[in-house]
């Protein structure tokens, strides 16, 4: 059943995914650190602990495939090939950032890499993903769109409208719910009366499945199946990745709605640790190799901070630019 | 010379564009074999097929959002929003997504989409199917807003809207659908941001939008009999707004009446009035600016009440008489 295992996968690809996992972890931890120091302003939403769903999902894509992301989107960006220098510069509000300092954490887009953008509106990406998939279908472009969203977004009306539309038009889109157990402070158990959000797929006549979102291999298996299904013209699927948000919702969160015991339990279910253990057990690489990959990721993030700090602030003359396209 | 109706002019603009550009397609509720709630797309599914005349579920959020996603990835979608009142359901996609994507992505990407929608009162459809909410969208940077008053303007402005690389909200007044006039057969474009002086006059300017252009022209006919020359200026697009034509008209006449069907409070007329008084035209004003819009009530059902809600030609005539009673000052 499992196509993606340590044994069956290309070694270089595995090491690359491992690097991506650490890149996301270090990136978000660095962002957290600079928010605490007051050197990054605004707000941000971190995906520490959720790396496997982003990395596993994007790992099975072809370069032409696209994604839509969420307010908690740094991981999706990195997994879809974004340059962490340009990401960090955006968070520092610099001219060199992905959005020239005008978007910030919640609006990073990298259209060249097929990242149609993070979205500050919960549930804002559903219909946009369906529309991008419609282009693929109408122009025979053959790409598939992954639409990331959270458990909270699954209670938005746009979820229903877009999944229904994607279903009746057989659009090549895969809806990936990263169920991190909380919509801001709202526990998923209080906000829905179903155990799995994936069962909602039945309402639209599309396949739905649940993945262990902290197991990068299982995520790859499930998403790969859905991507193939979509690419062959069969339409959308819904995949729910069960995971956990280690950090608070945003920087102002005292986390009163959950216990430290629960957090500890999930921290033990660390997706990076699990990947690492599997790789070590199968002896495809050494502890030293993995350590050096981790160090490389750490350095890339540190370099991104240097890059950002050395980058200029946007000129005031850019304020009125880019409201309209020519 | 050939005369066609407003509905036919809109359909002709859509069809001509779809024949020459494969990326243009339509999506909306009941636009397939039904032909659209007001018959605009009648016959189009037969010509273009169901792939390009996409009949959708009743899902304004999905329709508008799918248009944003399609536009961002290389298509040029045209949404038919069945009644402009339903924009409430599509608002997130227009205001938070379509309008902002280019700016918040730092100048990357564009959203070349048109949302066409029938607006206005006069059909007895009552409070949830009769509104004129154009000021809402005119308020949002990143959107363009078009409000044609004639069939020939509708055809040319719609071509410009489809060719534009930005999200454009295109209002069609329901009572204008059956009006007809000469409309050239060939494709033509009327640039967004170019007002039209529908009637020239030296005594008073009526700046009117949509259906009010016709009420203003009626009032002008009436006033002509009394020796008063009314100039009627139709901005045609609220965003971008041709302030120059408006200001020049005011400098000529020195007296201004502004009329739209939308509720007066918070309506776009306030923006036009402010534009005038903030400009050099201020010195040319000989009388207070008169502003007309609907009463601050939901549109009622009863025909007499409904009619009384929005400005009439008589209201505009009376206002014109009043403002011309102010002496013209030499500047």
XYZ file of C-alpha atoms in Angstrom:
657
model
C 0.000 0.000 0.000
C 2.706 2.464 0.980
C 4.567 3.761 -2.040
C 6.618 6.240 -0.134
C 8.953 4.660 2.365
C 12.526 5.292 3.400
C 13.514 2.138 1.527
C 11.692 2.883 -1.716
C 12.493 6.561 -2.058
C 15.376 8.199 -3.810
C 18.004 9.027 -1.200
C 18.668 12.556 -2.433
C 14.968 13.307 -2.453
C 14.667 12.044 1.122
C 17.531 14.184 2.313
C 16.033 17.170 0.524
C 12.696 16.655 2.285
C 14.474 16.342 5.597
C 16.216 19.617 4.871
C 12.891 21.267 4.047
C 11.413 20.079 7.347
C 14.233 21.697 9.277
C 14.151 24.818 7.114
C 10.493 25.318 8.033
C 11.122 24.611 11.709
C 14.082 26.975 11.954
C 12.374 29.624 9.879
C 9.296 29.774 12.082
C 11.340 29.574 15.273
C 13.492 32.438 14.046
C 10.392 34.463 13.214
C 9.088 33.760 16.716
C 12.377 34.953 18.183
C 12.383 38.207 16.229
C 8.759 38.919 17.068
C 9.616 38.498 20.728
C 12.493 40.934 20.273
C 10.194 43.374 18.516
C 12.310 43.358 15.375
C 9.477 41.969 13.254
C 6.156 43.740 13.676
C 2.523 43.001 12.867
C 1.471 39.462 13.552
C 2.425 36.004 12.413
C 1.149 32.459 12.578
C 3.642 29.689 13.013
C 3.434 26.107 11.796
C 6.058 24.582 14.079
C 5.078 20.943 14.541
C 3.114 20.842 11.292
C 6.049 20.530 8.887
C 5.203 17.084 7.554
C 1.857 18.031 6.032
C 3.390 20.872 4.012
C 6.514 18.968 2.992
C 4.793 15.644 2.312
C 2.045 17.279 0.245
C 4.348 19.349 -1.950
C 6.849 16.494 -2.310
C 4.615 14.640 -4.737
C 3.959 17.637 -7.000
C 5.410 18.427 -10.393
C 6.917 21.901 -10.827
C 3.914 23.059 -12.865
C 1.474 22.252 -10.038
C 0.160 25.049 -7.875
C -0.847 25.629 -4.275
C -2.989 28.039 -2.318
C -1.927 28.602 1.243
C -3.225 30.055 4.483
C -2.390 32.604 7.164
C -0.203 29.857 8.659
C 1.648 29.510 5.414
C 5.429 29.774 5.793
C 5.783 25.989 5.615
C 3.759 25.710 2.410
C 5.877 28.429 0.820
C 9.133 26.704 1.674
C 7.867 23.294 0.623
C 6.809 24.778 -2.741
C 10.313 26.028 -3.322
C 10.338 29.561 -1.989
C 13.578 31.392 -1.257
C 13.826 31.901 2.514
C 15.800 35.103 2.001
C 12.892 36.701 0.172
C 10.439 35.314 2.718
C 12.328 36.618 5.722
C 12.883 39.964 4.001
C 9.121 40.209 3.527
C 8.547 39.612 7.223
C 11.077 42.330 7.980
C 9.042 44.535 5.615
C 11.938 45.064 3.224
C 11.920 46.050 -0.415
C 13.617 42.768 -1.368
C 10.810 40.709 0.154
C 8.438 38.611 -1.928
C 5.832 41.374 -1.800
C 8.234 44.348 -1.647
C 7.313 44.684 2.019
C 3.644 45.323 1.301
C 2.199 41.930 2.191
C 3.948 40.585 5.254
C 3.532 37.145 6.748
C -0.019 36.466 5.562
C 0.357 37.377 1.888
C 3.511 35.764 0.606
C 3.039 34.578 -2.942
C 5.533 33.129 -5.366
C 3.680 32.833 -8.642
C 6.737 31.597 -10.565
C 6.937 28.565 -8.274
C 3.179 27.997 -8.485
C 2.428 29.401 -5.055
C -0.738 31.444 -5.617
C -0.398 32.980 -2.213
C -1.054 32.748 1.464
C -4.370 34.211 2.539
C -5.320 36.291 5.546
C -8.960 35.335 5.213
C -9.806 31.971 6.761
C -11.380 29.959 3.960
C -10.267 32.509 1.377
C -8.348 29.982 -0.687
C -11.026 27.397 -1.466
C -12.664 29.094 -4.418
C -9.423 30.601 -5.684
C -7.926 27.103 -5.815
C -11.006 25.869 -7.664
C -10.639 28.742 -10.131
C -6.964 28.031 -10.718
C -7.892 24.390 -11.297
C -10.544 25.567 -13.749
C -7.821 27.304 -15.765
C -5.824 24.082 -15.806
C -8.848 22.217 -17.030
C -10.009 24.786 -19.634
C -6.545 25.406 -21.054
C -5.439 21.777 -20.779
C -2.433 22.792 -18.742
C -2.343 19.540 -16.825
C -1.488 21.025 -13.469
C -3.102 20.162 -10.164
C -3.819 22.671 -7.391
C -3.315 21.835 -3.719
C -5.534 23.910 -1.472
C -4.240 24.009 2.091
C -6.654 25.002 4.848
C -7.156 24.457 8.537
C -9.811 22.733 10.601
C -11.275 26.160 11.397
C -11.725 27.017 7.722
C -13.751 23.875 7.164
C -16.603 25.615 8.993
C -16.677 28.540 6.569
C -19.411 28.676 3.946
C -16.794 28.997 1.221
C -15.686 25.435 2.008
C -19.068 24.076 1.035
C -19.515 26.225 -2.056
C -16.061 25.563 -3.463
C -15.954 21.823 -2.795
C -19.329 21.414 -4.411
C -18.265 23.469 -7.434
C -14.964 21.618 -7.776
C -16.820 18.330 -7.575
C -19.484 19.023 -10.203
C -16.852 20.369 -12.595
C -14.317 17.588 -11.853
C -11.651 20.171 -11.176
C -8.057 19.048 -10.575
C -7.733 20.263 -7.025
C -6.825 18.505 -3.787
C -8.193 20.065 -0.623
C -5.767 19.446 2.215
C -7.063 20.078 5.695
C -4.311 20.540 8.222
C -6.261 19.701 11.328
C -4.053 21.140 14.046
C -6.846 20.722 16.617
C -7.568 24.416 17.150
C -9.072 27.278 15.141
C -7.340 30.088 17.023
C -8.619 28.973 20.440
C -11.590 26.906 19.322
C -11.000 23.182 19.834
C -12.117 21.243 16.775
C -14.077 18.927 19.079
C -16.252 21.850 20.200
C -16.630 23.398 16.790
C -17.763 20.343 14.857
C -19.708 17.252 15.797
C -17.737 14.898 13.611
C -14.550 13.071 14.414
C -12.995 13.507 11.007
C -13.394 16.526 8.747
C -12.573 14.181 5.872
C -16.044 12.624 6.113
C -17.436 15.831 4.652
C -16.086 14.623 1.309
C -19.079 12.275 1.115
C -21.403 15.278 0.872
C -19.749 16.274 -2.370
C -19.353 12.820 -3.843
C -15.577 13.011 -3.718
C -12.944 10.792 -2.060
C -11.971 11.714 1.473
C -9.237 10.285 3.634
C -7.434 10.829 6.888
C -3.660 10.884 7.154
C -1.344 10.966 10.115
C -0.203 14.487 9.384
C 2.987 14.042 11.363
C 4.109 11.155 9.187
C 5.634 12.650 6.078
C 5.497 9.307 4.262
C 1.820 8.756 4.906
C 1.071 12.310 3.796
C 2.964 11.662 0.546
C 1.033 8.470 -0.070
C -2.362 10.026 0.450
C -1.649 13.232 -1.445
C 0.042 11.419 -4.311
C -3.014 9.258 -4.793
C -5.270 12.318 -4.814
C -2.975 14.245 -7.166
C -2.916 11.348 -9.650
C -6.680 11.041 -9.405
C -7.049 14.763 -10.131
C -4.481 14.762 -12.936
C -6.332 11.953 -14.656
C -9.423 14.131 -14.773
C -11.406 12.458 -12.008
C -11.857 15.589 -9.937
C -11.095 16.752 -6.434
C -10.378 14.927 -3.180
C -10.299 15.915 0.451
C -7.448 14.830 2.686
C -7.294 15.546 6.379
C -3.846 15.601 7.962
C -4.055 15.240 11.725
C -1.381 17.348 13.302
C -0.737 19.844 16.075
C 0.248 23.474 16.336
C 3.069 23.649 18.876
C 2.965 27.409 19.204
C -0.006 29.599 20.036
C -2.349 30.863 17.350
C -0.394 34.064 16.916
C 2.075 36.035 18.943
C -0.488 37.209 21.516
C -1.719 33.774 22.557
C -1.518 32.705 26.223
C -2.784 29.191 25.294
C -5.348 29.051 28.109
C -7.571 26.761 26.085
C -5.279 23.747 26.252
C -3.081 21.946 28.717
C 0.697 21.753 28.866
C 0.333 17.951 29.119
C -1.431 17.845 25.770
C 1.294 19.987 24.236
C 3.966 17.709 25.646
C 2.273 14.639 24.236
C 2.190 16.136 20.751
C 5.760 17.377 20.985
C 6.776 13.783 21.448
C 4.984 13.065 18.187
C 7.406 15.408 16.431
C 7.242 14.904 12.648
C 10.930 15.687 12.179
C 11.998 13.286 14.892
C 9.837 10.570 13.368
C 11.341 11.054 9.926
C 14.826 11.100 11.349
C 14.320 7.887 13.306
C 13.069 6.067 10.234
C 16.028 7.204 8.192
C 18.512 6.196 10.845
C 16.874 2.815 11.373
C 17.045 1.976 7.695
C 20.700 3.023 7.626
C 20.358 5.007 4.428
C 22.292 7.798 6.030
C 24.404 8.510 9.044
C 23.720 10.616 12.109
C 26.467 12.962 10.915
C 24.849 13.453 7.546
C 21.528 14.320 9.121
C 23.223 16.612 11.567
C 24.932 18.477 8.773
C 21.615 18.848 6.893
C 20.093 20.315 10.022
C 23.008 22.704 10.376
C 22.680 23.740 6.738
C 19.006 24.577 7.261
C 19.834 26.526 10.391
C 22.474 28.508 8.585
C 20.170 29.260 5.646
C 17.682 30.792 8.076
C 20.382 32.749 9.876
C 21.621 34.012 6.530
C 18.084 35.061 5.646
C 18.059 37.327 8.673
C 21.343 38.898 7.619
C 19.996 39.309 4.090
C 16.860 40.959 5.451
C 18.641 43.330 7.785
C 20.955 44.417 4.988
C 18.019 44.978 2.634
C 16.598 48.470 2.184
C 13.224 49.590 3.481
C 10.789 50.219 0.635
C 10.893 53.769 -0.620
C 7.874 55.918 0.273
C 7.409 56.465 -3.433
C 6.244 52.848 -3.754
C 3.211 53.462 -1.524
C 0.841 54.144 -4.396
C 2.358 51.629 -6.807
C 0.754 48.358 -7.887
C -2.823 49.043 -6.838
C -3.846 48.502 -10.451
C -2.245 46.532 -13.258
C -1.607 48.357 -16.531
C -29.095 52.900 -38.659
C -29.536 49.754 -36.631
C -31.058 50.092 -33.178
C -30.672 47.415 -30.554
C -31.575 47.170 -26.890
C -29.235 47.488 -23.933
C -29.547 43.722 -23.347
C -28.607 43.031 -26.956
C -25.696 45.444 -26.765
C -24.293 43.707 -23.695
C -24.752 40.307 -25.318
C -23.086 41.541 -28.511
C -20.084 42.871 -26.596
C -19.737 39.549 -24.773
C -20.144 37.434 -27.892
C -17.762 39.451 -30.039
C -15.105 39.250 -27.364
C -15.622 35.532 -26.823
C -15.303 34.864 -30.549
C -11.876 36.403 -30.670
C -10.423 35.515 -27.290
C -10.480 31.913 -26.091
C -9.539 32.983 -22.574
C -12.793 34.854 -22.085
C -15.608 32.817 -20.587
C -18.710 33.407 -18.514
C -19.929 31.861 -15.312
C -23.058 32.513 -13.359
C -26.404 31.268 -12.174
C -28.928 30.248 -14.859
C -26.868 31.707 -17.692
C -27.032 28.431 -19.653
C -30.151 27.315 -21.528
C -32.271 29.622 -19.369
C -30.351 32.547 -20.853
C -29.807 34.449 -17.617
C -32.383 36.003 -15.315
C -32.672 39.010 -17.637
C -31.984 37.193 -20.894
C -28.530 38.652 -21.447
C -26.887 35.316 -22.300
C -29.797 34.027 -24.385
C -28.429 31.937 -27.251
C -24.865 32.079 -26.012
C -24.594 28.530 -24.700
C -25.764 27.366 -28.123
C -22.922 29.269 -29.782
C -20.130 28.863 -27.242
C -20.986 25.643 -25.437
C -21.278 24.853 -21.767
C -17.540 24.998 -21.132
C -17.458 28.721 -21.848
C -20.981 29.593 -20.736
C -20.703 27.957 -17.334
C -23.976 27.469 -15.584
C -23.196 27.424 -11.878
C -24.815 26.325 -8.651
C -26.315 29.056 -6.470
C -22.953 29.802 -4.891
C -21.946 33.435 -5.215
C -18.859 32.950 -3.049
C -17.611 30.047 -5.151
C -18.435 31.754 -8.446
C -16.680 34.990 -7.574
C -13.737 33.207 -5.967
C -13.328 30.804 -8.865
C -13.248 33.831 -11.152
C -10.430 35.303 -9.058
C -8.457 32.056 -9.223
C -9.045 31.649 -12.950
C -8.090 35.266 -13.636
C -4.936 34.977 -11.573
C -3.848 31.984 -13.655
C -4.454 33.318 -17.152
C -8.170 33.323 -17.960
C -10.423 36.371 -18.367
C -13.611 35.335 -16.585
C -16.849 37.276 -16.694
C -19.161 36.618 -13.781
C -22.848 37.280 -14.113
C -24.059 37.996 -10.596
C -27.797 37.500 -10.964
C -28.822 40.487 -8.828
C -26.379 43.061 -7.567
C -27.790 42.642 -4.058
C -26.124 39.213 -3.949
C -22.751 40.915 -3.964
C -22.944 40.554 -0.185
C -22.184 36.844 -0.626
C -19.367 37.525 -3.112
C -17.888 40.415 -1.186
C -14.924 38.622 0.372
C -13.648 37.566 -3.014
C -14.047 41.025 -4.483
C -12.855 43.133 -1.588
C -10.320 40.970 0.220
C -9.037 38.924 -2.704
C -9.508 40.404 -6.201
C -8.942 44.017 -5.199
C -5.862 43.392 -3.100
C -3.932 40.552 -4.686
C -1.725 42.650 -6.934
C -0.854 45.180 -4.260
C -0.306 42.776 -1.401
C 1.793 40.520 -3.637
C 4.058 43.468 -4.391
C 2.931 44.018 -7.988
C 2.935 40.369 -9.009
C -0.063 38.804 -10.676
C -3.222 40.440 -11.903
C -6.911 39.651 -11.710
C -8.488 40.478 -15.081
C -12.117 39.703 -14.340
C -15.435 41.415 -14.867
C -18.399 41.023 -12.590
C -21.539 42.125 -14.445
C -24.623 42.593 -12.389
C -28.159 43.949 -12.753
C -28.971 46.650 -10.228
C -31.591 49.172 -9.329
C -35.251 49.496 -8.443
C -38.424 49.848 -10.458
C -39.314 46.215 -10.982
C -41.303 45.560 -7.816
C -38.687 43.110 -6.606
C -38.510 44.823 -3.205
C -35.733 45.309 -0.696
C -33.344 42.430 -1.459
C -33.452 42.614 -5.269
C -33.480 46.343 -6.022
C -30.495 48.013 -4.450
C -27.769 50.176 -5.921
C -24.669 49.402 -3.875
C -22.008 50.783 -6.205
C -20.585 53.080 -3.530
C -19.465 50.001 -1.576
C -17.172 48.815 -4.323
C -16.126 52.304 -5.415
C -14.686 52.658 -1.914
C -12.241 49.798 -2.360
C -8.839 50.500 -3.921
C -8.054 47.892 -6.549
C -11.545 47.653 -8.039
C -12.890 49.570 -11.020
C -16.561 50.465 -11.202
C -18.586 51.018 -14.370
C -22.184 52.210 -14.616
C -23.363 52.648 -18.196
C -26.583 54.510 -18.960
C -27.107 53.664 -22.627
C -26.869 50.647 -24.889
C -24.015 52.040 -26.949
C -22.049 53.030 -23.854
C -22.674 49.589 -22.366
C -21.210 47.876 -25.409
C -18.063 49.990 -25.563
C -17.496 50.080 -21.822
C -17.948 46.329 -21.492
C -15.266 45.745 -24.121
C -12.940 48.036 -22.174
C -13.814 46.254 -18.933
C -13.037 42.824 -20.392
C -9.751 44.108 -21.838
C -8.773 45.678 -18.521
C -6.258 43.755 -16.420
C -8.048 44.538 -13.167
C -11.250 43.430 -11.487
C -14.118 45.522 -12.848
C -17.625 45.691 -11.387
C -20.030 46.443 -14.215
C -23.523 47.618 -13.243
C -26.483 47.175 -15.564
C -29.683 48.934 -14.526
C -32.642 46.620 -14.960
C -34.919 49.343 -16.280
C -32.397 50.177 -18.991
C -32.256 46.641 -20.394
C -35.162 47.256 -22.774
C -34.118 50.738 -23.874
C -32.746 50.866 -27.386
C -30.695 53.153 -29.558
C -28.231 53.033 -32.391
C -25.295 50.814 -31.494
C -22.480 50.254 -34.009
C -22.144 46.643 -35.109
C -18.382 46.493 -35.036
C -16.418 46.097 -31.805
C -15.352 49.315 -30.139
C -14.022 50.326 -26.793
C -14.905 53.301 -24.593
C -11.996 53.963 -22.221
C -12.766 53.583 -18.517
C -12.460 56.990 -16.885
C -13.987 59.053 -19.684
C -17.213 60.860 -18.834
C -19.708 61.785 -21.521
C -21.601 65.047 -21.814
C -25.013 63.705 -22.798
C -26.438 67.169 -23.367
C -24.751 70.511 -23.502
C -25.999 73.541 -21.646
C -24.712 76.698 -19.989
C -26.971 77.253 -16.996
C -26.792 74.199 -14.750
C -24.882 70.918 -14.694
C -26.614 67.709 -13.689
C -24.035 65.050 -12.906
C -26.032 61.849 -13.100
C -25.253 58.132 -13.165
C -27.086 55.106 -14.561
C -30.838 55.498 -14.843
C -30.605 59.037 -13.470
C -28.980 60.156 -16.713
C -32.356 59.611 -18.368
C -34.243 61.443 -15.609
C -31.774 64.303 -15.980
C -32.330 64.400 -19.739
C -36.095 64.510 -19.143
C -35.620 67.375 -16.737
C -33.425 69.152 -19.285
C -36.182 68.893 -21.919
C -38.623 70.387 -19.469
C -36.295 73.219 -18.485
C -35.536 74.036 -22.098
C -39.143 75.138 -22.466
C -38.485 77.609 -19.667
C -35.362 78.918 -21.316
C -32.920 77.131 -19.011
C -30.066 75.223 -20.609
C -29.159 72.106 -18.642
C -25.914 70.240 -19.190
C -26.060 66.535 -18.392
C -22.764 64.864 -17.523
C -22.610 61.076 -17.222
C -19.361 59.957 -15.519
C -19.980 56.418 -16.907
C -17.282 55.034 -14.643
C -17.019 55.839 -10.949
C -13.545 54.336 -10.705
C -11.601 55.747 -12.416
C -13.556 59.013 -12.275
C -13.178 61.618 -15.000
C -12.921 64.612 -12.693
C -11.780 66.900 -15.477
C -15.008 66.732 -17.472
C -17.045 67.261 -14.300
C -14.960 70.224 -13.186
C -15.043 71.827 -16.625
C -18.808 71.551 -16.745
C -19.149 73.167 -13.322
C -16.802 75.971 -14.327
C -19.052 76.626 -17.292
C -22.427 76.556 -15.552
C -21.621 77.473 -11.943
C -24.566 75.403 -10.677
C -24.550 71.726 -9.856
C -27.068 68.996 -9.252
C -25.841 65.479 -8.559
C -28.165 62.514 -8.936
C -27.895 58.788 -8.424
C -30.401 56.110 -7.582
C -28.392 54.731 -4.685
C -29.212 55.900 -1.177
C -28.071 59.487 -0.788
C -26.427 58.951 2.604
C -22.900 57.733 1.984
C -23.611 57.607 -1.745
C -21.117 58.343 -4.484
C -22.703 61.765 -5.003
C -20.903 62.927 -1.895
C -17.623 62.015 -3.525
C -18.511 63.957 -6.666
C -19.613 66.999 -4.636
C -16.379 66.922 -2.652
C -14.331 66.587 -5.794
C -15.968 69.748 -7.122
C -15.555 71.854 -3.998
C -11.951 70.750 -3.551
C -11.130 71.819 -7.114
C -10.714 75.144 -8.839
C -14.404 74.829 -9.783
C -15.223 75.958 -6.222
C -14.702 79.570 -7.218
C -17.189 79.184 -10.029
C -20.069 77.935 -7.875
C -23.009 80.324 -7.799
C -25.381 78.161 -5.796
C -25.225 75.376 -3.226
C -24.684 71.935 -4.720
C -27.907 69.913 -4.774
C -27.518 66.207 -4.205
C -30.163 63.591 -5.003
C -30.276 59.925 -4.078
C -32.732 57.420 -2.699
C -34.350 57.935 0.680
C -32.615 56.100 3.511
C -35.014 53.166 3.447
C -34.914 49.645 2.048
C -36.652 49.668 -1.359
C -40.355 49.035 -0.656
C -42.605 46.715 -2.661
C -45.665 48.883 -3.308
C -45.163 50.570 -6.720
C -46.105 54.048 -5.505
C -43.815 53.790 -2.500
C -41.050 52.271 -4.605
C -41.182 55.136 -7.099
C -41.216 57.701 -4.318
C -38.021 56.231 -2.860
C -35.774 57.329 -5.705
C -35.297 60.729 -7.376
C -37.629 61.632 -10.229
C -37.234 63.896 -13.244
C -39.544 66.365 -11.473
C -37.231 66.433 -8.464
C -34.360 67.333 -10.750
C -36.383 69.977 -12.627
C -37.425 71.625 -9.385
C -33.845 71.629 -8.168
C -32.658 73.102 -11.458
C -35.176 75.938 -11.158
C -33.990 76.585 -7.649
C -30.297 76.711 -8.440
C -30.739 78.916 -11.512
C -32.493 81.424 -9.294
C -29.087 82.182 -7.800
C -27.475 84.957 -9.795
C -24.519 84.045 -11.930
C -21.356 85.758 -10.720
C -18.639 86.896 -13.019
C -15.362 85.221 -12.150
